[in-house]
Coordinates of C-alpha atoms and ligand atoms in Angstrom, one line a residue:
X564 CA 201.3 258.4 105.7
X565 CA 199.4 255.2 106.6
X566 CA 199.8 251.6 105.1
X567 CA 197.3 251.2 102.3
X568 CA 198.7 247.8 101.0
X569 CA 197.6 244.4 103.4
X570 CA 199.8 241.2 101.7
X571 CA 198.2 238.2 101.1
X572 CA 199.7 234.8 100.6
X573 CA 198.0 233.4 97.8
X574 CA 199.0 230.1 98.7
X575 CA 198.5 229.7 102.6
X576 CA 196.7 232.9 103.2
X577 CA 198.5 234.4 106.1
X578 CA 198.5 238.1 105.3
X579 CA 201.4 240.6 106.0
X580 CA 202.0 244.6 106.6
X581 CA 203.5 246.2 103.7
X582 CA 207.0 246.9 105.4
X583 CA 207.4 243.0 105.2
X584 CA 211.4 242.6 104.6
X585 CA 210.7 239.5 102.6
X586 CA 209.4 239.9 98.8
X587 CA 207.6 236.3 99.4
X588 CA 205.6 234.7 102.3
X589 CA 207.7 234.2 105.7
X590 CA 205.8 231.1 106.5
X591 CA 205.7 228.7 103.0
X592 CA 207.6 231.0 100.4
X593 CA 203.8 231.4 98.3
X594 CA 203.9 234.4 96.4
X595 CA 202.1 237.5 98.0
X596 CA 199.8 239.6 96.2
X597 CA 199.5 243.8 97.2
X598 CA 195.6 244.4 98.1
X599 CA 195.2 248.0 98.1
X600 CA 191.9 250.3 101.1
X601 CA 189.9 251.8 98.5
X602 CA 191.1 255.4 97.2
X603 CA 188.8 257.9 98.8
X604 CA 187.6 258.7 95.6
X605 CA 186.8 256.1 92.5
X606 CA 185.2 256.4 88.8
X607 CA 185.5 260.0 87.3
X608 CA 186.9 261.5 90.3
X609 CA 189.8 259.6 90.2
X610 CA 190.5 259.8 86.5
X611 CA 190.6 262.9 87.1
X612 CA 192.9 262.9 89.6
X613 CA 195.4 260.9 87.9
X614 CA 194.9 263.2 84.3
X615 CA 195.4 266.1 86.5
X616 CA 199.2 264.6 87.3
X617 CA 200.1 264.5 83.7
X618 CA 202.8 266.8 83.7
X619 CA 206.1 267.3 81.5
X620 CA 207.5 270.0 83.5
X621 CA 207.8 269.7 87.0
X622 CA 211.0 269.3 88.1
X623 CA 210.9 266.4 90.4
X624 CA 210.8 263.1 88.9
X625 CA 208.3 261.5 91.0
X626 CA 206.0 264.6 90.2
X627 CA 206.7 263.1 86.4
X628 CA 206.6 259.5 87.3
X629 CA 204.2 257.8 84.8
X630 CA 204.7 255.2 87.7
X631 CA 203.9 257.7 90.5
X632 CA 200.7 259.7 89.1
X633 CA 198.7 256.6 89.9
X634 CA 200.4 255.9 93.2
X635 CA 196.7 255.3 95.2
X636 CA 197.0 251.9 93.4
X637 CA 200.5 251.3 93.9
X638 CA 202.4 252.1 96.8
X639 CA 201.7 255.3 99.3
X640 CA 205.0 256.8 100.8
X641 CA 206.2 260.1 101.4
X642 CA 207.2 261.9 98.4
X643 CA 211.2 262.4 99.4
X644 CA 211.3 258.4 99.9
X645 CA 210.4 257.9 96.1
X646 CA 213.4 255.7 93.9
X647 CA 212.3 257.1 90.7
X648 CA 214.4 258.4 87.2
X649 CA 211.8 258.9 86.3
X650 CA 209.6 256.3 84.5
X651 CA 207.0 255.8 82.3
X652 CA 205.3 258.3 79.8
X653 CA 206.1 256.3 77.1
X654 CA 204.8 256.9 73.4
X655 CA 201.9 255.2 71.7
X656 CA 202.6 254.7 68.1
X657 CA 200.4 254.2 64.7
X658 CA 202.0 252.8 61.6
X659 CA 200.0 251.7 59.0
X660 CA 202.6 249.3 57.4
X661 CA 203.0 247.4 61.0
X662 CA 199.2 247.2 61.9
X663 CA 198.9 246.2 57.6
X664 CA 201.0 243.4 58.6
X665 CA 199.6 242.5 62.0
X666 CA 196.2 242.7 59.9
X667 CA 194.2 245.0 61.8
X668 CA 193.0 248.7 60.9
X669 CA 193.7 249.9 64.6
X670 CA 196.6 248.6 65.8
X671 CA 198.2 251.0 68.6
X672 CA 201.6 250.1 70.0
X673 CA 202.7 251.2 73.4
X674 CA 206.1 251.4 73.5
X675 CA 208.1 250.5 76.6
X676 CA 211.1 250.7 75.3
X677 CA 210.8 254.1 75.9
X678 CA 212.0 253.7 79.3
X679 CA 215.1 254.9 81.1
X680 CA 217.0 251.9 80.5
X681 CA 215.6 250.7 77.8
X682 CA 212.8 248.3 79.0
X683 CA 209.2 247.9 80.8
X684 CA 211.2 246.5 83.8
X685 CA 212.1 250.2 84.7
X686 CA 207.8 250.6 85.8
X687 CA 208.4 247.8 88.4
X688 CA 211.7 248.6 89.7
X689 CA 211.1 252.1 90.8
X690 CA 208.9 250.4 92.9
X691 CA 210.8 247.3 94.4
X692 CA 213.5 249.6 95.4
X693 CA 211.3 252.3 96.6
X694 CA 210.2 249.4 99.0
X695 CA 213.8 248.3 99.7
X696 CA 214.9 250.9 101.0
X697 CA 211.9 251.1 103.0
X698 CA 212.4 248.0 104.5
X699 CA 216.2 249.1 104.7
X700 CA 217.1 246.1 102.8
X701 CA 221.0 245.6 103.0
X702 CA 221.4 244.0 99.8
X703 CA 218.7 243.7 97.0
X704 CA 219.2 240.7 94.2
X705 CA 217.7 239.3 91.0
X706 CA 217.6 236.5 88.3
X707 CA 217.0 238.3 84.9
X708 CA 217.4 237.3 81.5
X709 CA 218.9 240.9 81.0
X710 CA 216.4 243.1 81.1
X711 CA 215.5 243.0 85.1
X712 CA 219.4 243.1 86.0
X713 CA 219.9 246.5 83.8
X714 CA 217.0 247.9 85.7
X715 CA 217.9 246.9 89.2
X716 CA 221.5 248.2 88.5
X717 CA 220.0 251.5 87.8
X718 CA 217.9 251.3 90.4
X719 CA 220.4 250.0 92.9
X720 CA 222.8 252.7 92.1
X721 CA 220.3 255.5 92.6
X722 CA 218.7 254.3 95.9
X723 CA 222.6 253.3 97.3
X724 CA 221.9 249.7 97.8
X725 CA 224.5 247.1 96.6
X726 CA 222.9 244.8 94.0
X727 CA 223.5 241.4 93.2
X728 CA 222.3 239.2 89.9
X729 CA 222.2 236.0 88.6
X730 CA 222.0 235.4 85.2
X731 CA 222.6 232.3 82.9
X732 CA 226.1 232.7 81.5
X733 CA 226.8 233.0 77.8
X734 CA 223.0 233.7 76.5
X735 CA 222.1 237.5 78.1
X736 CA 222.6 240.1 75.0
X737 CA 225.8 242.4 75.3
X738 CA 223.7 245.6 75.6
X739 CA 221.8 244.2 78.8
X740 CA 225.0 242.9 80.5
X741 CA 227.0 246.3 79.5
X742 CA 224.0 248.2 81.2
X743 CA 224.1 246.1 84.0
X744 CA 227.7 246.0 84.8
X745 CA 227.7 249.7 83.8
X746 CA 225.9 250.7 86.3
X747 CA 227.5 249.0 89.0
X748 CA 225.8 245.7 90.3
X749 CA 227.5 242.6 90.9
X750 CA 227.5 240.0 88.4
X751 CA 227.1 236.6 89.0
X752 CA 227.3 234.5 85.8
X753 CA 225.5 230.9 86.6
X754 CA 226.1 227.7 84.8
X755 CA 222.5 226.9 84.1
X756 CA 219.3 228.4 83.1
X757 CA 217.1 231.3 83.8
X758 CA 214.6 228.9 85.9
X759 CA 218.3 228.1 87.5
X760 CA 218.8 231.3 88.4
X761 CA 215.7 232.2 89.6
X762 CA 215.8 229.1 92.0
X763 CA 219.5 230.6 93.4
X764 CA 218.2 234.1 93.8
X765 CA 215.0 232.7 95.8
X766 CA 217.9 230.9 98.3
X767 CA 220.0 234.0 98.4
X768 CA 217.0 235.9 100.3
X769 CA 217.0 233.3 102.7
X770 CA 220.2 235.2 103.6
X771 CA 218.7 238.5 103.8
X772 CA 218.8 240.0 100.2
X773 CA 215.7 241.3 99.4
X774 CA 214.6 239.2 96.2
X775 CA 213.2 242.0 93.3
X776 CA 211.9 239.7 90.7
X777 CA 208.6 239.8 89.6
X778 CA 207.5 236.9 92.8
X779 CA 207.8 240.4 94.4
X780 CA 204.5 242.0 94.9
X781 CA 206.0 244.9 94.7
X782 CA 207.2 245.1 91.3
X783 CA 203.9 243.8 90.0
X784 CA 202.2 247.0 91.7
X785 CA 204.3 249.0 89.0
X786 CA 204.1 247.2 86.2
X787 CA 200.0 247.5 86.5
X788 CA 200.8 251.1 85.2
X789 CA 201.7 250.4 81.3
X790 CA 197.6 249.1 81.4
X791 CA 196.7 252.8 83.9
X792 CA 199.1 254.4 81.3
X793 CA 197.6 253.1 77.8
X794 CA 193.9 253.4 79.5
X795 CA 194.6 257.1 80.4
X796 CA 196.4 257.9 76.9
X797 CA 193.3 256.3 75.1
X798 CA 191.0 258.7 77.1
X799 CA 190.0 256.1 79.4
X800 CA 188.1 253.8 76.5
X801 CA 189.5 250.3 76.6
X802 CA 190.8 248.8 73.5
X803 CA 189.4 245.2 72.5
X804 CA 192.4 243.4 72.8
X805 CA 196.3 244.1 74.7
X806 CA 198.8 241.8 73.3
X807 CA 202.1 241.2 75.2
X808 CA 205.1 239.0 75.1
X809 CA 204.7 236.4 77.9
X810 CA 208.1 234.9 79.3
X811 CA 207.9 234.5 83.7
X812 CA 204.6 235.6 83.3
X813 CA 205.0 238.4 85.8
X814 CA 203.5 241.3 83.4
X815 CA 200.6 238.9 82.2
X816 CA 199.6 239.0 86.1
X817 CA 200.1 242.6 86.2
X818 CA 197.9 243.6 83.6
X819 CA 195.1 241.1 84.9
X820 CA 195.7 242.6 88.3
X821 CA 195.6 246.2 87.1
X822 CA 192.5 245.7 84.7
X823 CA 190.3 244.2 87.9
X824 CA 191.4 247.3 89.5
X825 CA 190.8 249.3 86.7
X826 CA 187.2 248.0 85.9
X827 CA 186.3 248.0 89.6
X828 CA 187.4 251.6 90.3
X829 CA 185.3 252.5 87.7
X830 CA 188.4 253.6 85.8
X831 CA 187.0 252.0 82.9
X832 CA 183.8 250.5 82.2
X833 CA 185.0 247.4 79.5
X834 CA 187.9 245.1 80.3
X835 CA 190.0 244.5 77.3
X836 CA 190.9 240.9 76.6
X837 CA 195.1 239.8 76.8
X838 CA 196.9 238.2 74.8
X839 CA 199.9 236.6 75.7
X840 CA 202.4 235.3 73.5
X841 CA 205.3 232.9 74.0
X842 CA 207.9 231.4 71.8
X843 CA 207.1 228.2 70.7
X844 CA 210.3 227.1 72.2
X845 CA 209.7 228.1 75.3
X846 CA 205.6 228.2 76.1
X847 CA 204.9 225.7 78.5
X848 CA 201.8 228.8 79.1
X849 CA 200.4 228.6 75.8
X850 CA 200.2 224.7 76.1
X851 CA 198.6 224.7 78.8
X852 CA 195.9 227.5 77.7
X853 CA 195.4 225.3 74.5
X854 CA 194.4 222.1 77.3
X855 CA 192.2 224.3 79.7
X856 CA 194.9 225.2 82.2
X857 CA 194.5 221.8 83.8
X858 CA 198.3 221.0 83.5
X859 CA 201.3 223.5 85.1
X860 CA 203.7 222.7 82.4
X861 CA 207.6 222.9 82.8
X862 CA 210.1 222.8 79.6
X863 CA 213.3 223.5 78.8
X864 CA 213.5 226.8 77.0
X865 CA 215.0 227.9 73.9
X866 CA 214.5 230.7 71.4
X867 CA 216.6 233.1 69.9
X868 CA 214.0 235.9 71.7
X869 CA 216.5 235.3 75.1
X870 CA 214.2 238.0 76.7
X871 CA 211.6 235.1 77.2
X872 CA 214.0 232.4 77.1
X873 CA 211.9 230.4 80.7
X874 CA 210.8 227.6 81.3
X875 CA 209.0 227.3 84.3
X876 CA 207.2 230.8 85.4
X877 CA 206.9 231.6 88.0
X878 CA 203.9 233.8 88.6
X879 CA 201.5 230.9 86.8
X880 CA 198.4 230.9 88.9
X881 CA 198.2 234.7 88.4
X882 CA 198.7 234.8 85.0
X883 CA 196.1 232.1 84.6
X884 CA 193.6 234.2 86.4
X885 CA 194.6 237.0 84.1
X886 CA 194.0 235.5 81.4
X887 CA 190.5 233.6 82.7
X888 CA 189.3 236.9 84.1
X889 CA 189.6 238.4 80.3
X890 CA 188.5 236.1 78.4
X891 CA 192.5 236.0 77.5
X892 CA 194.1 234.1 74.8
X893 CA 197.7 232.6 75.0
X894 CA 199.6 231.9 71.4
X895 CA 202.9 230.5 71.0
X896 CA 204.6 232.4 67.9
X897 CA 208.2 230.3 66.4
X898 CA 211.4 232.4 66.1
X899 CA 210.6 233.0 62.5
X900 CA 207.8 234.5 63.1
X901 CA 209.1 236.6 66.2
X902 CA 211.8 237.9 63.7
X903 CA 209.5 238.7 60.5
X904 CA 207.3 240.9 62.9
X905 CA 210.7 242.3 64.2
X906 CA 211.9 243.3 60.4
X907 CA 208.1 245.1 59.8
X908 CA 208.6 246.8 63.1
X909 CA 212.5 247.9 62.5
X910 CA 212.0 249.0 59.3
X911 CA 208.9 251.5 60.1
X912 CA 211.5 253.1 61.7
X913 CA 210.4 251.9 65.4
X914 CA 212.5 249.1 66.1
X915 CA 212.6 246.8 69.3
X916 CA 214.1 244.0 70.6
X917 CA 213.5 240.1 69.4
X918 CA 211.1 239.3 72.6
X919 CA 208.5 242.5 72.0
X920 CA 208.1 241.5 69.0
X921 CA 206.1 238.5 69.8
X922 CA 203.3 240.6 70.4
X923 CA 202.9 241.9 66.7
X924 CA 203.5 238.3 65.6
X925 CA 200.7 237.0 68.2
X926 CA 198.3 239.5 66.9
X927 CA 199.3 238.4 63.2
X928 CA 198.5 234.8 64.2
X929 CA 195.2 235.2 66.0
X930 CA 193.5 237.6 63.2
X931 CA 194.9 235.0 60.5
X932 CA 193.0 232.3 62.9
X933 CA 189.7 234.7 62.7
X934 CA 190.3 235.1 66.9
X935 CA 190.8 238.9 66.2
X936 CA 188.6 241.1 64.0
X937 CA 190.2 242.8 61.4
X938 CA 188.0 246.2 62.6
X939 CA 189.0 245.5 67.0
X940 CA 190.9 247.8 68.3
X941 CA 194.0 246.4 69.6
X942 CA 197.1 247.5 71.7
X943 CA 200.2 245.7 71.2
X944 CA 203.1 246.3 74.2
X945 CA 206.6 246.4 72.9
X946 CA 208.5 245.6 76.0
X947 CA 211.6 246.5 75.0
X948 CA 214.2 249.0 73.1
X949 CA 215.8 247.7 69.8
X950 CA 219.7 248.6 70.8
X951 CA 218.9 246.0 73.7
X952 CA 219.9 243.3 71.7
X953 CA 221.3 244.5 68.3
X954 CA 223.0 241.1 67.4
X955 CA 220.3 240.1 65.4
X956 CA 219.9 243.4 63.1
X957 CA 223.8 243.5 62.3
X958 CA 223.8 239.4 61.3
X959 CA 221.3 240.2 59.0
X960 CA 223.3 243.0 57.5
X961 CA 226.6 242.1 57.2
X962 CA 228.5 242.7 54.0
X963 CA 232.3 243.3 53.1
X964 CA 233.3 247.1 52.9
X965 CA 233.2 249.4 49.8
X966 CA 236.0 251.2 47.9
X967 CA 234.7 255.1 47.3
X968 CA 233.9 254.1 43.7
X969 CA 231.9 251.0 44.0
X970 CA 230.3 253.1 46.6
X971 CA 230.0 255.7 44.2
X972 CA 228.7 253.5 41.4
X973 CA 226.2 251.8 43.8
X974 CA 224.5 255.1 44.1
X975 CA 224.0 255.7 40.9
X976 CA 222.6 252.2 40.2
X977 CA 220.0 252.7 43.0
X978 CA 219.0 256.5 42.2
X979 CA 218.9 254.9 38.2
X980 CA 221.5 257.9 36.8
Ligands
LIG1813 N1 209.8 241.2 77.1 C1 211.0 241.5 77.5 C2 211.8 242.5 76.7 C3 211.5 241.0 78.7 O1 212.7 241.3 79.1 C4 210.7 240.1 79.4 C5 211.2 239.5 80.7 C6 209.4 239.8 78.9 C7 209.0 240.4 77.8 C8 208.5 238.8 79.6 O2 207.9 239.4 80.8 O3 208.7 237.6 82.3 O4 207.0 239.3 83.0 O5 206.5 237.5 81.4 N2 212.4 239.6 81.1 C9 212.9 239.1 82.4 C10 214.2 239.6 82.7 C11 212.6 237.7 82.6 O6 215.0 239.0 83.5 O7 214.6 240.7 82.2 P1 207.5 238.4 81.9

């Protein structure tokens, strides 16, 4: 199969072949973006081509991949050289009480914590180490905040690479570690922060180990799918708004990248404006958006949503793009507020973890501001699964054991006998 992906540096411009064994640029360590030859076909023809993938059945995960269907605009490599669990084909959801409380009538959620191990990471990671092994990386590594190191484990261990990752010590959630060391990568707990972290794992591929973070271009090319996905589920008619939790900002410049793809394919004939939402403890972006992007703000993070506990992101210029491009919005949302939209969202019955939820309460915040129309049709991503980071729902729930008969007695109080 021939290369279809040229890599640009977006900071000096030198461009690279897509078997590059470096995830940034050789010559000043800019961050590369993926620029994909045309499809040979475009507009209907290749909606069609992509709906005519969607299948449950087939055997073969790449054949299932909701990663994979819409491979033209991700990666092109020979089927048996495909990483994948598979990925993707995750749910869109309606519930009246949630959309009641983000205070819109159409509030669809696209659940990515649907994924294999639990988070939207699992999109861009099929990827990263599909290109890994192509590039027969010896050793692949990451910074994560949890979520990224679960996935690259998995990952790892399926494409039989030895994975490394960095992450600050004492503040990832058990179920993210447990994943990670579960499934056989090499932790490396650091004594600082995330943006720490993601400053050692940028030295370590000076040593050879392919860097899979979201600076890789890679990565980016599969998390573009969650838009392809929620586009192709909604019958190819754009929502008004997609609202997503905003922490590295390496999905923010995913879904700018895949709608300009989307919208010049002909995919789609509307691009849908993104939100992004920080916590207000950690949203250097969102201050920035509020003063016209003319600052590149640094800060040192904290929030109790440790998904998105960063700093200083590192895939800014794109994100801003993403957002200028869309007529975007940035919000910052306070832990209170991440954790009352995470209570509406448990108790429907969907649950996810502390940093998705930002989304919900960033829609909440804009409609209240009259940003967001109470009749727009909005998506809202929920990045990540709820047993991720269950700390949170049993603190809020603890309560001293019951004999059988004050057990007993409490029923009947509650049923009113
Ligand atoms: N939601 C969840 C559940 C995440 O884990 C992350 C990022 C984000 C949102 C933000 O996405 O960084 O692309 O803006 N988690 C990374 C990690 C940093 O290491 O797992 P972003």
């Amino acid at each position: 199969m021939t290369a279809a992906i040229i890599l640009r540096c977006e900071s000096c411009g030198a461009t690279y072949g897509d078997d590059l064994a470096s995830a940034t640029c050789p010559s000043c360590d800019g961050l590369l973006l993926a620029e994909h030859a045309p499809p040979a076909v475009r507009g209907s023809a290749l909606r069609a081509l992509f709906d005519s993938r969607v299948v449950a059945s087939a055997v073969r995960a790449h054949v299932r991949s909701g990663v994979w269907r819409f491979r033209e605009l991700v990666l092109h490599v020979a089927d048996d050289a495909i990483i994948s669990h598979p990925e993707g084909n995750t749910p869109l959801i309606t519930r009246p009480v949630i959309a009641e409380y983000a205070g819109v009538d159409d509030l669809i959620i696209k659940h990515e914590g649907h994924n294999p191990t639990g988070s939207f990471k699992d999109r861009g990671m099929t990827v990263a180490l599909t290109q890994a092994r192509r590039v027969n990386a010896r050793a692949v590594a990451c910074a994560s905040t949890g979520n990224t190191s679960a996935s690259l484990s998995a990952y790892a261990a399926q494409a039989g690479i030895p994975a490394f990752v960095f992450v600050p010590a004492g503040q990832i959630s058990a179920g993210k570690l447990a994943q990670t060391i579960a499934y056989g990568a090499r932790v490396l707990p650091i004594d600082g922060d995330f943006d720490e972290c993601l400053r050692l794992a940028r030295e370590a591929s000076t040593l050879g180990i392919y860097l899979v973070n979201s600076v890789n271009p890679f990565r980016l090319e599969g998390q573009k799918t969650i838009v392809f996905e929620l586009l192709q589920q909604l019958g190819w008619q754009s929502p008004d708004w997609i609202a997503l939790p905003a922490g590295n900002l390496g999905n923010t410049s995913a879904f700018g990248k895949a709608l300009r793809e989307a919208r010049s394919l002909g995919l789609i004939d509307r691009v849908p404006r993104l939100l992004a939402v920080q916590a207000s403890g950690a949203a250097p972006f969102a201050k920035a958006f509020d003063e016209g992007f003319v600052t590149r703000h640094r800060v040192r993070a904290e929030t109790r949503a440790t998904a998105i506990r960063i700093g200083d992101p590192a895939s800014w210029d794109r994100a801003v793009t993403a957002i200028t491009e869309t007529d975007g919005r940035v919000v910052a949302v306070s832990d209170e507020e991440i954790f009352a939209a995470k209570a509406v969202v448990d108790h429907a019955g969907v649950g996810c973890e502390p940093a998705s939820a930002a989304s919900i309460a960033g829609v909440r915040k804009l409609v209240a501001a009259g940003e967001i129309a109470s009749n727009a049709r909005v998506a809202a991503v929920l990045t990540g699964n709820l047993l991720k980071d269950p700390g949170p729902a049993m603190d809020s729930s603890r309560s001293a054991p019951l004999s059988y008969g004050a057990a007993m007695d409490l029923l009947r109080k509650v049923i009113g006998q």
